[in-house]
Backbone as a chain_set.jsonl record, in Angstrom:
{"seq": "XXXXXXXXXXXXXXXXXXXXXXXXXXXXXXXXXXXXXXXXXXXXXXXXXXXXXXXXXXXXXXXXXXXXXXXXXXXXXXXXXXXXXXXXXXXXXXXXXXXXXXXXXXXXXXXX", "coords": {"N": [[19.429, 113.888, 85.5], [20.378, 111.905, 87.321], [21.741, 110.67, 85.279], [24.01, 112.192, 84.706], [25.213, 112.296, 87.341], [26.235, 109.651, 87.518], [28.183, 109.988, 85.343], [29.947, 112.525, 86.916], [30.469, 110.204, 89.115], [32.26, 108.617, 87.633], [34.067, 110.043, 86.318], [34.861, 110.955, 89.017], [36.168, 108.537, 90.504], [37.665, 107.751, 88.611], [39.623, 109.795, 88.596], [40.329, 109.735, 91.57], [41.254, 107.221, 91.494], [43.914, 107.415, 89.903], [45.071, 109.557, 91.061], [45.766, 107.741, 93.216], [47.477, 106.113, 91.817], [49.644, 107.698, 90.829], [50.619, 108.458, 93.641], [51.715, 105.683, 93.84], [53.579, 105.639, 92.525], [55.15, 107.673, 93.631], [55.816, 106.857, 95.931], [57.406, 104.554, 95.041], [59.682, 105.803, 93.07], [60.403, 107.561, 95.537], [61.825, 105.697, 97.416], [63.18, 104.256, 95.48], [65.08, 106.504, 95.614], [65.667, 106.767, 97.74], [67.717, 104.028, 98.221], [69.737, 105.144, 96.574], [70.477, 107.38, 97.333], [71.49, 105.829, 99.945], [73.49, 103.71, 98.473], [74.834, 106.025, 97.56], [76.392, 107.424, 99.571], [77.881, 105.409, 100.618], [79.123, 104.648, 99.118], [80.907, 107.383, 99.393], [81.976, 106.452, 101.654], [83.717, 104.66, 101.171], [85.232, 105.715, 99.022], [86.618, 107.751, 100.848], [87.794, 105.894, 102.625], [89.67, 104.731, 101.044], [90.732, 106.745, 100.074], [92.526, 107.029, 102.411], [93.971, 105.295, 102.239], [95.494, 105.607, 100.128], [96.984, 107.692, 100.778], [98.344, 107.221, 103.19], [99.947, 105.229, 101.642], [101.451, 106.607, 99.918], [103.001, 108.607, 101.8], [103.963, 106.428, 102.642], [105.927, 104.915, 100.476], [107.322, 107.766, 99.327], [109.325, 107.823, 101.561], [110.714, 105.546, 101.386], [111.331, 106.118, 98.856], [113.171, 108.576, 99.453], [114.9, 107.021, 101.273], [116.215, 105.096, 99.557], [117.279, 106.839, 98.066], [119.077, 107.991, 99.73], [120.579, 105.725, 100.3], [121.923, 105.222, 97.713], [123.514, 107.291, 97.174], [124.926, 106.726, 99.614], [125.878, 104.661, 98.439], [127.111, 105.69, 95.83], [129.314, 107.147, 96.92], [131.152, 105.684, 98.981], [131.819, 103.383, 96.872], [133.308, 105.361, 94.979], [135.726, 106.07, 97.028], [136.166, 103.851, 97.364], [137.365, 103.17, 94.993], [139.475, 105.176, 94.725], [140.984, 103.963, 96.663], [142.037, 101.57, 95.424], [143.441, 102.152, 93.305], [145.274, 103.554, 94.586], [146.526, 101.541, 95.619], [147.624, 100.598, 93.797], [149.2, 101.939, 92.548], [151.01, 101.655, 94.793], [151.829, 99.338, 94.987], [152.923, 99.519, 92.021], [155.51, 101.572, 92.776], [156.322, 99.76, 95.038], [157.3, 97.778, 93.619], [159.343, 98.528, 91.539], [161.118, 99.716, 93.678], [161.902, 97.43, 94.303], [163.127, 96.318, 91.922], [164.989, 98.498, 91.518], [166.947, 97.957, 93.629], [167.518, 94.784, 93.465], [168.779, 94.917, 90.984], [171.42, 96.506, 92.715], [174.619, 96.837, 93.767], [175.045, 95.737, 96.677], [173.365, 93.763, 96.878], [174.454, 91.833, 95.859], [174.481, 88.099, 94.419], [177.621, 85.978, 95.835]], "CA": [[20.366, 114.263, 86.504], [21.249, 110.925, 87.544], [23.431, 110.008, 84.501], [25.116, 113.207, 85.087], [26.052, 111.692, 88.809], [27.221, 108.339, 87.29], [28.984, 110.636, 85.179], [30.213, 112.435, 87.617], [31.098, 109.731, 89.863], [32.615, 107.741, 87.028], [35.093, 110.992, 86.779], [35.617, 111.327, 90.454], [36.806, 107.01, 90.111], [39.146, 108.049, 87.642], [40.519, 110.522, 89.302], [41.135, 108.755, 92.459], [42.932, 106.277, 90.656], [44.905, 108.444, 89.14], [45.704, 110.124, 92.003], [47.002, 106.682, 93.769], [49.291, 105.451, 90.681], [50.752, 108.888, 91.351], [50.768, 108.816, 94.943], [52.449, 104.458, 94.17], [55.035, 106.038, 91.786], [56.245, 108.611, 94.088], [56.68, 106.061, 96.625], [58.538, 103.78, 93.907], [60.53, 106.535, 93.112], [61.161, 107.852, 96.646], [62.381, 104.106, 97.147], [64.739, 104.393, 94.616], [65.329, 107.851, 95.658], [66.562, 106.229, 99.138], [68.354, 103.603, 97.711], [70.35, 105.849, 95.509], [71.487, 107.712, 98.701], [72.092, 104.779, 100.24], [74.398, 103.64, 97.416], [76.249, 107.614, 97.01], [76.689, 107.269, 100.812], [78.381, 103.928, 100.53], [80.593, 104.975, 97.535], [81.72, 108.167, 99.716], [82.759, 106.207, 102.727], [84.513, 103.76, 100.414], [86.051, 106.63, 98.844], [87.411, 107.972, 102.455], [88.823, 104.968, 102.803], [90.365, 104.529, 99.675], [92.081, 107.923, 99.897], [93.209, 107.636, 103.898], [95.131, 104.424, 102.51], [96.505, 105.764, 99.212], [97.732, 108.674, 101.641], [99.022, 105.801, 103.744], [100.837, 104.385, 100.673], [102.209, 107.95, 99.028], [103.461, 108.595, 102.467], [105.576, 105.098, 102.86], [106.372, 105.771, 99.445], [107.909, 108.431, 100.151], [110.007, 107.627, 102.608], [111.33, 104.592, 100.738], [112.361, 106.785, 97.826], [113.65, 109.362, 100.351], [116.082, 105.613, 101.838], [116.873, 104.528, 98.829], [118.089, 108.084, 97.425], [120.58, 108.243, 100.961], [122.021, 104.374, 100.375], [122.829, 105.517, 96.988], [124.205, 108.559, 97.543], [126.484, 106.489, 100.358], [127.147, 103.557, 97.834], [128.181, 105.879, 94.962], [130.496, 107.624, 97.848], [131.575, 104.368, 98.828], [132.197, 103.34, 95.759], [133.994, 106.339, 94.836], [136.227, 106.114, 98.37], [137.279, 102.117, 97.894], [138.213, 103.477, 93.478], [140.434, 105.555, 95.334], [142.267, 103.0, 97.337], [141.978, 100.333, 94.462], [144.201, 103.3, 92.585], [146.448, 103.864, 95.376], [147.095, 100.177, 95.944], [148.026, 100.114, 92.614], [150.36, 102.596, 92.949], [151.793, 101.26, 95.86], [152.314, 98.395, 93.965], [154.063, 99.912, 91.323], [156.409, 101.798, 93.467], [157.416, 98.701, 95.347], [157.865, 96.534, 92.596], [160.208, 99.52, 90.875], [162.008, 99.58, 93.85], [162.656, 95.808, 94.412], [163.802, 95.954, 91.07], [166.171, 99.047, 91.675], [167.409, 96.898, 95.017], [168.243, 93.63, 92.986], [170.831, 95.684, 90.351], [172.451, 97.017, 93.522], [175.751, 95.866, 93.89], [175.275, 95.232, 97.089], [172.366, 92.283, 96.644], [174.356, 90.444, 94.185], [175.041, 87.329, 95.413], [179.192, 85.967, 95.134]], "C": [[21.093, 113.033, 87.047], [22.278, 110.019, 86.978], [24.498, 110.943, 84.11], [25.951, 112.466, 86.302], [26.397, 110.772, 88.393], [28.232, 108.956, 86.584], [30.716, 111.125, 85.809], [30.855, 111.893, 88.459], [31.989, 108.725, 88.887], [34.105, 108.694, 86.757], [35.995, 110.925, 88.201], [36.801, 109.63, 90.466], [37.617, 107.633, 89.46], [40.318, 108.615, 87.983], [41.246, 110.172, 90.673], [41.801, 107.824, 92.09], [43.915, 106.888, 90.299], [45.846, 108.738, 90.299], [46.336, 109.165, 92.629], [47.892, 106.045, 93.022], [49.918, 106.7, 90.872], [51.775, 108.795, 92.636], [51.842, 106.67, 95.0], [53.636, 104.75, 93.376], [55.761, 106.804, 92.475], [56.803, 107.785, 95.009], [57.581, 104.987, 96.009], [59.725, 104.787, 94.166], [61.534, 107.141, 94.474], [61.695, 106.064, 97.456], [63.732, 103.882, 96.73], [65.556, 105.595, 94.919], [66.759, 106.971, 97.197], [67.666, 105.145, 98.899], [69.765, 103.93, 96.853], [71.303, 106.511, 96.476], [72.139, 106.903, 99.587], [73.768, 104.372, 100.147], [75.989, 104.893, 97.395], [76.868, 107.008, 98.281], [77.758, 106.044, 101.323], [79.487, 104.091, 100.175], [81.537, 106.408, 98.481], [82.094, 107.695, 100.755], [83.739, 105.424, 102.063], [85.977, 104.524, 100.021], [87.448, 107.179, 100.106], [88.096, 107.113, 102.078], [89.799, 104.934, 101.892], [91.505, 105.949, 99.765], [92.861, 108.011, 101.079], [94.431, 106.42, 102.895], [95.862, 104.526, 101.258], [97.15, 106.935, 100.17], [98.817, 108.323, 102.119], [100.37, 105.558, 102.544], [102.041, 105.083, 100.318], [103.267, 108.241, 100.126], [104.785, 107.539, 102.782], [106.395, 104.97, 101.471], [107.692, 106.493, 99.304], [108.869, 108.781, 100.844], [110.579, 106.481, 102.241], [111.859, 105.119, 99.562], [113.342, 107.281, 98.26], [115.257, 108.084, 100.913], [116.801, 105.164, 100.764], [117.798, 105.404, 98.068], [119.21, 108.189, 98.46], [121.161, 107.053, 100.363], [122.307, 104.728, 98.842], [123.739, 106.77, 96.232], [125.733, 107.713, 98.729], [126.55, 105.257, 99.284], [127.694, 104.516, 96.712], [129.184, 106.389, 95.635], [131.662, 106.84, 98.38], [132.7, 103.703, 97.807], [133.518, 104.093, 94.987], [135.61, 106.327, 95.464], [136.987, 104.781, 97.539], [137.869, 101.705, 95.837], [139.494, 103.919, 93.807], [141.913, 104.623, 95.783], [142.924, 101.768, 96.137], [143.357, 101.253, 93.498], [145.617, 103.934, 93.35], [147.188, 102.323, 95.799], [148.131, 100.099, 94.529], [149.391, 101.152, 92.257], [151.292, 102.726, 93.447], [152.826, 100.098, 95.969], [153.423, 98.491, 92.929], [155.415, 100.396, 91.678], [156.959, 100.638, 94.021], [158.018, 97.874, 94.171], [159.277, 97.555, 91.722], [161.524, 99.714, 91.958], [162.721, 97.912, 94.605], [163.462, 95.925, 93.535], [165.03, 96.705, 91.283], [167.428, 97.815, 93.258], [168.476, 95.922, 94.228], [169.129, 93.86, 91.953], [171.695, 96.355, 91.642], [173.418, 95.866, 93.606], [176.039, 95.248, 95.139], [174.637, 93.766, 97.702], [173.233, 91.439, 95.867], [175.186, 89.215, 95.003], [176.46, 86.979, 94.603], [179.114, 84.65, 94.343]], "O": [[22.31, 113.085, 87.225], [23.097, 109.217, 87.425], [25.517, 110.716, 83.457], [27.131, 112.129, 86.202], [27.475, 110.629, 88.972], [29.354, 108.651, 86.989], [31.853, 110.707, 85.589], [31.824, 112.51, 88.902], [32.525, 107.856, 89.575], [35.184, 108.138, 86.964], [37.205, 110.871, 88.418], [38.029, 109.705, 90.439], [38.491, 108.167, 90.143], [41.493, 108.279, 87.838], [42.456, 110.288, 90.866], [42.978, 107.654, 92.407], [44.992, 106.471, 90.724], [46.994, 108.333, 90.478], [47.536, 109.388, 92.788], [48.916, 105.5, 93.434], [51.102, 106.531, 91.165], [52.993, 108.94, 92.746], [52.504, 106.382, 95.997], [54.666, 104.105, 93.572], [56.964, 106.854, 92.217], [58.028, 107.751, 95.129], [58.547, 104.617, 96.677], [60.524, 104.726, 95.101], [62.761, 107.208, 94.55], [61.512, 106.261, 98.657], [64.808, 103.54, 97.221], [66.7, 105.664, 94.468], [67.965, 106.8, 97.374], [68.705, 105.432, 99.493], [70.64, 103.112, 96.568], [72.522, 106.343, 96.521], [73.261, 107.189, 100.004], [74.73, 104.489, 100.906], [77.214, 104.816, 97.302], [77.766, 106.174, 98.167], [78.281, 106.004, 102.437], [80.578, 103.811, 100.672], [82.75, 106.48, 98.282], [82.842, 108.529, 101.265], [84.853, 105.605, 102.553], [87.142, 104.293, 100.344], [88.668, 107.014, 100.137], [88.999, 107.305, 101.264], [90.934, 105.207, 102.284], [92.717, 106.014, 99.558], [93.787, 108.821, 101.108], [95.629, 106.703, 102.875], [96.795, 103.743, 101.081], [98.365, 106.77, 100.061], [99.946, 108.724, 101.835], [101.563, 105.754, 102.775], [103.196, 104.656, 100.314], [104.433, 108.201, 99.734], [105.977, 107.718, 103.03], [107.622, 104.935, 101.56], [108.816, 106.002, 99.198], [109.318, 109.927, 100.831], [111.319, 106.233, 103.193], [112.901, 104.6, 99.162], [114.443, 106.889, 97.875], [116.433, 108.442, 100.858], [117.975, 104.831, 100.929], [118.83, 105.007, 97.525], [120.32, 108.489, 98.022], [122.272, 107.217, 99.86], [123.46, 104.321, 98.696], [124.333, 106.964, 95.171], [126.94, 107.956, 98.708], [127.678, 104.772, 99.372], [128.877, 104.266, 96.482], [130.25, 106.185, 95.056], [132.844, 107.175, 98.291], [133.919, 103.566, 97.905], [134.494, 103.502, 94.525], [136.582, 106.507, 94.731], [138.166, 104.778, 97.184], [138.417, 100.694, 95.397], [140.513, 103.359, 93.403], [143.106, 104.586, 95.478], [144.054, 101.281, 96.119], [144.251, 100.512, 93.087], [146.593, 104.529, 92.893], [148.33, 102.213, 96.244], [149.232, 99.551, 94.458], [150.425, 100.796, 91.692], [152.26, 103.425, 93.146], [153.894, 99.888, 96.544], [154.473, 97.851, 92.887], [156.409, 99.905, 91.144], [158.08, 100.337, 93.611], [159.173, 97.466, 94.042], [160.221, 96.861, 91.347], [162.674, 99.842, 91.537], [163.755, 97.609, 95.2], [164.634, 95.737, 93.862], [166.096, 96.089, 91.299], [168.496, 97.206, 93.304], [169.703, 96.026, 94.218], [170.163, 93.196, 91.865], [172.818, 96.737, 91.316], [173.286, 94.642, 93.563], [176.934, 94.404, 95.193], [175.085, 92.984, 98.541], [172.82, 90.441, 95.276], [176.097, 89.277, 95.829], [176.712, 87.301, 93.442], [180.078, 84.27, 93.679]]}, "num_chains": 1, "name": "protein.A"}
C-alpha cells in the first residue's frame, strides 16, 4: 500500500505541475492578450485621428477646387470680354485709318 501512495503522490506532483504551466501560460497569454488590446486600441485612436484630418484635408480640398473652378470661370470670361475689345480696337483702327485715307484724296486737304 505504500508504493501505491508514492504512486499516488507521484501522480498528484504531476498533476500539480501541470496544472501551474497551465495556470503560467494562461497568464502569458492573457499578457499578450492585454497587450494586443492595448495595441488595437492604439491603432483605433490613431485611426480617428487619421480620418478627422483627412476629413480636414477633403474638406479644404474642396473648397480650393470649388476657388479655383470660379477664377477660371472669371478668367476665361475675362479673357473672352478683353478678345472682344482687342477685335473692336481693331476695327476701330481700321475704320479710322480708311477714313484718314478717304480725308487725304479730298480735294479739300490737298495742299497748293
Amino acid at each position: 500500500m505504500t508504493q501505491q501512495g508514492a504512486v499516488l503522490q507521484g501522480y498528484n506532483n504531476e498533476l500539480v505541475k501541470c496544472i501551474e504551466d497551465l495556470s503560467m501560460q494562461r497568464e502569458e497569454l492573457n499578457k499578450q492578450i492585454q497587450q494586443a488590446e492595448e495595441e488595437r486600441n492604439k491603432l483605433q485612436h490613431e485611426i480617428q485621428v487619421l480620418s478627422e484630418q483627412l476629413e480636414c484635408v477633403c474638406e479644404n480640398l474642396a473648397q480650393k477646387v470649388a476657388s479655383r473652378n470660379e477664377l477660371d470661370k472669371i478668367l476665361a470670361e475675362t479673357e473672352a470680354a478683353y478678345m472682344k475689345i482687342l477685335d473692336s480696337s481693331r476695327t476701330l483702327l481700321n475704320v479710322l485709318k480708311k477714313e484718314v485715307g478717304s480725308l487725304r484724296h479730298s480735294p479739300d486737304l490737298k495742299p497748293n
